[in-house]
Amino acid sequence: MMMGDDEIERYARHIVLPEIGGPGQQKLKNARVLVIGAGGLGAPLIQYLAAAGVGKIGIVDDDIVSLSNLQRQTIFATEDVGAHKAVAAARFVRNLNPHVVVEEHVTRIDPHNARALIAFYDVVAEGSDNFATRYAVSDACFHEHRPVVMGALGRFDGSLTTIRAHETGPDGRPNPTWRCLFPEAPPPGSIPTCAEAGVLGALPGVVGSLMALEVIRAITGFGEPLVGKLLLLDALTMRFETLRYGWDETNPLSGGGSVAA
């Protein structure tokens, strides 16, 4: 579908960018993005994807909005407390941009349903707060040949990377998987949750916005993605650092001993 006059005006600041332009904005309109988690990272991510004109946004979350969420999850209002996050987030999207189709998935994603959900979308953004979900999503994206933007938060720190493990790099070697970076999840309970350790309220806004930037990059192709690179943010010193990582031939997905699924 072509853009109407009101869409051209709405996205004018994108369209005048040579790196995006009309063709890039049309790609955004035609894109389907699945957001895993409508919490701290998902809130700014969903907001900026909707504002950017992504044609279809799927939101996966089985949690309920609580009063303590409002310190950082700014797409929710006080009257949303008690509502399903996916439903409240979808309502926010429709109010922000009527040109975006939004799908609510009030469920928890796991190894049994991940591939079925992901198969209907072009790009995935993973912003959940638990390791089981991260591994289920990253594995499913590899098998379904989908790029996935992975974000994570600590108390005063955050991280971000883009995984395109189904593709090869310029040197002909496979791109790294999430399991090349983190082969195994840490033991349960070894890393405190945000509820246990706390989190600086503005921090998810920064990391979630960077995730949105990476998703838009994956759709339009501008610039250089964070493939094989882990971006780290330390809010205590306001320092960014980028670490490089590569394909591990022993990883269970694309390594020498892997089994096709």
Tab-separated table of C-alpha atoms in Angstrom:
chain	number	residue	atom	x	y	z
A	1	MET	CA	0.000	0.000	0.000
A	2	MET	CA	1.204	3.482	-0.867
A	3	MET	CA	1.326	6.291	1.675
A	4	GLY	CA	-1.456	8.875	1.845
A	5	ASP	CA	-0.978	12.628	2.113
A	6	ASP	CA	-1.380	12.603	5.890
A	7	GLU	CA	1.289	9.898	6.207
A	8	ILE	CA	3.675	11.875	4.033
A	9	GLU	CA	3.233	14.845	6.348
A	10	ARG	CA	3.499	12.692	9.483
A	11	TYR	CA	6.790	11.103	8.371
A	12	ALA	CA	8.219	14.188	6.650
A	13	ARG	CA	11.346	14.276	8.845
A	14	HIS	CA	12.162	10.705	7.809
A	15	ILE	CA	11.405	11.283	4.164
A	16	VAL	CA	13.849	14.195	3.860
A	17	LEU	CA	16.672	12.022	5.200
A	18	PRO	CA	18.579	10.699	2.159
A	19	GLU	CA	19.448	7.535	4.084
A	20	ILE	CA	15.740	6.706	4.541
A	21	GLY	CA	13.638	8.811	2.177
A	22	GLY	CA	10.372	7.736	0.644
A	23	PRO	CA	11.540	4.185	-0.174
A	24	GLY	CA	12.720	3.621	3.405
A	25	GLN	CA	9.494	4.952	4.853
A	26	GLN	CA	7.563	2.636	2.550
A	27	LYS	CA	9.637	-0.260	3.883
A	28	LEU	CA	8.645	0.745	7.415
A	29	LYS	CA	4.991	0.839	6.392
A	30	ASN	CA	5.257	-2.669	4.936
A	31	ALA	CA	7.220	-4.099	7.880
A	32	ARG	CA	5.956	-6.426	10.606
A	33	VAL	CA	7.777	-6.242	13.944
A	34	LEU	CA	7.242	-8.486	16.962
A	35	VAL	CA	8.087	-6.928	20.337
A	36	ILE	CA	8.704	-9.382	23.170
A	37	GLY	CA	7.882	-7.662	26.444
A	38	ALA	CA	5.948	-4.423	26.971
A	39	GLY	CA	7.854	-3.436	30.106
A	40	GLY	CA	10.786	-1.096	30.677
A	41	LEU	CA	12.465	-1.741	27.324
A	42	GLY	CA	9.287	-2.492	25.406
A	43	ALA	CA	7.573	0.774	26.345
A	44	PRO	CA	9.957	3.194	24.539
A	45	LEU	CA	10.572	0.611	21.825
A	46	ILE	CA	6.865	0.307	21.030
A	47	GLN	CA	6.405	4.058	21.217
A	48	TYR	CA	9.120	4.862	18.679
A	49	LEU	CA	8.259	2.022	16.312
A	50	ALA	CA	4.658	3.215	16.198
A	51	ALA	CA	5.718	6.828	15.712
A	52	ALA	CA	8.087	5.757	12.918
A	53	GLY	CA	5.223	4.174	10.989
A	54	VAL	CA	5.999	0.462	11.254
A	55	GLY	CA	2.998	-1.078	9.521
A	56	LYS	CA	2.285	-3.912	11.932
A	57	ILE	CA	3.480	-4.293	15.522
A	58	GLY	CA	2.878	-7.443	17.531
A	59	ILE	CA	3.189	-7.180	21.321
A	60	VAL	CA	3.835	-10.264	23.456
A	61	ASP	CA	3.345	-9.915	27.204
A	62	ASP	CA	1.233	-11.762	29.774
A	63	ASP	CA	1.899	-9.344	32.645
A	64	ILE	CA	-0.423	-6.807	34.282
A	65	VAL	CA	0.346	-3.087	34.670
A	66	SER	CA	1.230	-2.303	38.281
A	67	LEU	CA	1.723	1.044	39.978
A	68	SER	CA	5.463	0.403	40.339
A	69	ASN	CA	5.763	0.079	36.536
A	70	LEU	CA	4.850	3.728	35.973
A	71	GLN	CA	8.266	4.944	37.184
A	72	ARG	CA	9.761	3.856	33.840
A	73	GLN	CA	7.100	2.324	31.557
A	74	THR	CA	5.839	5.629	30.222
A	75	ILE	CA	3.310	4.377	27.659
A	76	PHE	CA	1.066	3.434	30.598
A	77	ALA	CA	-1.025	5.819	32.697
A	78	THR	CA	-2.412	5.482	36.203
A	79	GLU	CA	-5.774	4.332	34.831
A	80	ASP	CA	-4.011	1.396	33.111
A	81	VAL	CA	-3.061	-0.191	36.449
A	82	GLY	CA	-4.598	-3.661	36.539
A	83	ALA	CA	-4.857	-3.972	32.735
A	84	HIS	CA	-2.901	-6.433	30.621
A	85	LYS	CA	0.255	-4.722	29.381
A	86	ALA	CA	-0.189	-5.994	25.824
A	87	VAL	CA	-3.731	-4.606	25.677
A	88	ALA	CA	-2.830	-1.230	27.232
A	89	ALA	CA	0.240	-0.928	24.971
A	90	ALA	CA	-1.869	-1.670	21.900
A	91	ARG	CA	-4.329	1.031	22.943
A	92	PHE	CA	-1.427	3.485	23.243
A	93	VAL	CA	-0.233	2.612	19.736
A	94	ARG	CA	-3.681	3.115	18.200
A	95	ASN	CA	-3.997	6.522	19.853
A	96	LEU	CA	-0.526	7.573	18.706
A	97	ASN	CA	-0.702	6.398	15.102
A	98	PRO	CA	-3.913	5.117	13.459
A	99	HIS	CA	-1.914	3.921	10.449
A	100	VAL	CA	-0.277	1.154	12.498
A	101	VAL	CA	-1.919	-2.248	12.853
A	102	VAL	CA	-1.240	-3.649	16.309
A	103	GLU	CA	-1.709	-7.225	17.511
A	104	GLU	CA	-1.873	-8.157	21.197
A	105	HIS	CA	-0.514	-11.548	22.279
A	106	VAL	CA	-1.429	-11.928	25.953
A	107	THR	CA	0.847	-14.886	26.506
A	108	ARG	CA	4.344	-15.828	27.609
A	109	ILE	CA	6.659	-16.860	24.800
A	110	ASP	CA	8.527	-20.140	25.293
A	111	PRO	CA	10.263	-22.834	23.196
A	112	HIS	CA	6.869	-24.368	22.333
A	113	ASN	CA	5.235	-21.302	20.774
A	114	ALA	CA	8.169	-19.045	19.850
A	115	ARG	CA	8.621	-20.188	16.266
A	116	ALA	CA	4.898	-20.085	15.504
A	117	LEU	CA	4.660	-16.474	16.711
A	118	ILE	CA	7.887	-15.248	15.136
A	119	ALA	CA	7.132	-16.752	11.714
A	120	PHE	CA	4.487	-14.086	11.042
A	121	TYR	CA	6.882	-11.130	11.519
A	122	ASP	CA	9.921	-9.742	9.691
A	123	VAL	CA	11.983	-8.441	12.632
A	124	VAL	CA	11.901	-9.322	16.329
A	125	ALA	CA	12.876	-7.145	19.301
A	126	GLU	CA	13.495	-8.980	22.572
A	127	GLY	CA	13.175	-6.894	25.725
A	128	SER	CA	11.956	-9.363	28.320
A	129	ASP	CA	13.356	-9.585	31.829
A	130	ASN	CA	14.162	-13.294	32.014
A	131	PHE	CA	16.794	-15.537	30.462
A	132	ALA	CA	14.492	-18.397	29.491
A	133	THR	CA	12.573	-16.084	27.160
A	134	ARG	CA	15.753	-14.623	25.659
A	135	TYR	CA	17.099	-18.037	24.715
A	136	ALA	CA	13.749	-19.252	23.389
A	137	VAL	CA	13.385	-16.149	21.211
A	138	SER	CA	16.962	-16.076	19.919
A	139	ASP	CA	16.870	-19.798	19.062
A	140	ALA	CA	13.524	-19.426	17.283
A	141	CYS	CA	14.777	-16.427	15.294
A	142	PHE	CA	17.722	-18.477	14.068
A	143	HIS	CA	15.473	-21.305	12.897
A	144	GLU	CA	12.921	-18.931	11.338
A	145	HIS	CA	15.644	-16.819	9.649
A	146	ARG	CA	14.650	-13.582	11.388
A	147	PRO	CA	16.885	-10.795	12.697
A	148	VAL	CA	16.438	-10.063	16.400
A	149	VAL	CA	17.470	-7.020	18.422
A	150	MET	CA	18.335	-8.041	21.997
A	151	GLY	CA	18.317	-5.570	24.891
A	152	ALA	CA	18.949	-5.993	28.609
A	153	LEU	CA	19.034	-3.830	31.732
A	154	GLY	CA	20.815	-3.745	35.068
A	155	ARG	CA	20.505	-1.268	37.946
A	156	PHE	CA	22.487	1.498	36.216
A	157	ASP	CA	23.619	-0.297	33.061
A	158	GLY	CA	22.232	-1.637	29.825
A	159	SER	CA	23.313	-3.609	26.780
A	160	LEU	CA	22.206	-4.043	23.196
A	161	THR	CA	23.087	-6.192	20.202
A	162	THR	CA	21.582	-7.295	16.896
A	163	ILE	CA	21.622	-10.976	15.961
A	164	ARG	CA	21.462	-12.051	12.325
A	165	ALA	CA	22.685	-15.595	12.915
A	166	HIS	CA	20.921	-16.978	9.841
A	167	GLU	CA	23.233	-14.925	7.600
A	168	THR	CA	26.958	-14.804	6.887
A	169	GLY	CA	29.278	-11.846	7.329
A	170	PRO	CA	31.462	-10.125	4.713
A	171	ASP	CA	34.222	-12.689	5.367
A	172	GLY	CA	31.903	-15.585	4.526
A	173	ARG	CA	31.796	-16.871	8.101
A	174	PRO	CA	28.438	-17.285	9.833
A	175	ASN	CA	27.266	-14.351	11.901
A	176	PRO	CA	27.334	-15.087	15.645
A	177	THR	CA	24.316	-16.400	17.502
A	178	TRP	CA	23.143	-15.240	20.932
A	179	ARG	CA	24.647	-18.483	22.257
A	180	CYS	CA	28.028	-17.483	20.828
A	181	LEU	CA	27.909	-14.477	23.153
A	182	PHE	CA	26.240	-16.188	26.132
A	183	PRO	CA	26.439	-19.992	25.694
A	184	GLU	CA	24.304	-20.817	28.727
A	185	ALA	CA	21.875	-18.947	30.930
A	186	PRO	CA	23.093	-18.186	34.453
A	187	PRO	CA	21.705	-20.358	37.266
A	188	PRO	CA	18.204	-19.322	38.408
A	189	GLY	CA	18.348	-16.699	41.123
A	190	SER	CA	21.991	-15.781	40.519
A	191	ILE	CA	21.101	-12.422	38.963
A	192	PRO	CA	18.509	-10.303	40.818
A	193	THR	CA	15.464	-9.030	38.966
A	194	CYS	CA	14.608	-5.336	38.608
A	195	ALA	CA	12.070	-5.762	41.409
A	196	GLU	CA	14.816	-7.095	43.672
A	197	ALA	CA	17.723	-4.828	42.685
A	198	GLY	CA	15.962	-1.729	41.370
A	199	VAL	CA	16.506	0.144	38.110
A	200	LEU	CA	17.018	3.815	37.273
A	201	GLY	CA	13.751	4.964	35.701
A	202	ALA	CA	15.197	6.845	32.726
A	203	LEU	CA	17.630	4.068	31.793
A	204	PRO	CA	15.089	1.822	29.979
A	205	GLY	CA	14.105	4.847	27.919
A	206	VAL	CA	17.649	5.147	26.595
A	207	VAL	CA	18.197	1.450	25.866
A	208	GLY	CA	14.675	0.898	24.513
A	209	SER	CA	15.091	3.854	22.153
A	210	LEU	CA	18.391	2.409	20.930
A	211	MET	CA	16.578	-0.873	20.289
A	212	ALA	CA	14.015	0.985	18.192
A	213	LEU	CA	16.856	2.562	16.237
A	214	GLU	CA	18.326	-0.878	15.515
A	215	VAL	CA	14.933	-2.252	14.413
A	216	ILE	CA	14.417	0.695	12.061
A	217	ARG	CA	17.945	0.107	10.756
A	218	ALA	CA	17.160	-3.569	10.133
A	219	ILE	CA	14.111	-2.561	8.094
A	220	THR	CA	15.516	0.364	6.099
A	221	GLY	CA	19.184	-0.631	5.874
A	222	PHE	CA	20.808	2.671	6.843
A	223	GLY	CA	24.184	2.765	8.572
A	224	GLU	CA	25.996	-0.097	10.265
A	225	PRO	CA	24.105	-2.523	12.535
A	226	LEU	CA	25.279	-3.951	15.849
A	227	VAL	CA	25.878	-7.392	14.361
A	228	GLY	CA	28.780	-9.023	16.179
A	229	LYS	CA	28.944	-6.022	18.499
A	230	LEU	CA	27.637	-5.602	22.043
A	231	LEU	CA	26.900	-2.000	22.989
A	232	LEU	CA	27.270	-1.352	26.727
A	233	LEU	CA	25.956	1.666	28.615
A	234	ASP	CA	27.128	2.637	32.099
A	235	ALA	CA	24.781	5.311	33.416
A	236	LEU	CA	26.893	5.915	36.532
A	237	THR	CA	29.756	7.304	34.434
A	238	MET	CA	27.636	8.059	31.335
A	239	ARG	CA	29.958	5.962	29.196
A	240	PHE	CA	29.256	3.861	26.119
A	241	GLU	CA	31.522	1.013	25.065
A	242	THR	CA	31.298	-1.430	22.167
A	243	LEU	CA	32.680	-4.960	22.446
A	244	ARG	CA	33.119	-7.205	19.423
A	245	TYR	CA	32.268	-10.897	19.460
A	246	GLY	CA	32.301	-13.567	16.771
A	247	TRP	CA	30.899	-16.891	15.700
A	248	ASP	CA	31.697	-19.796	17.986
A	249	GLU	CA	31.984	-22.994	15.974
A	250	THR	CA	30.898	-25.001	19.022
A	251	ASN	CA	27.551	-23.207	19.459
A	252	PRO	CA	24.550	-25.585	19.287
A	253	LEU	CA	22.676	-23.662	16.592
A	254	SER	CA	25.099	-23.053	13.727
A	255	GLY	CA	28.234	-24.756	15.012
A	256	GLY	CA	29.868	-27.911	13.720
A	257	GLY	CA	27.768	-30.182	15.909
A	258	SER	CA	24.430	-28.477	15.312
A	259	VAL	CA	21.363	-30.319	14.071
A	260	ALA	CA	19.019	-28.672	11.592
A	261	ALA	CA	15.521	-28.061	12.949
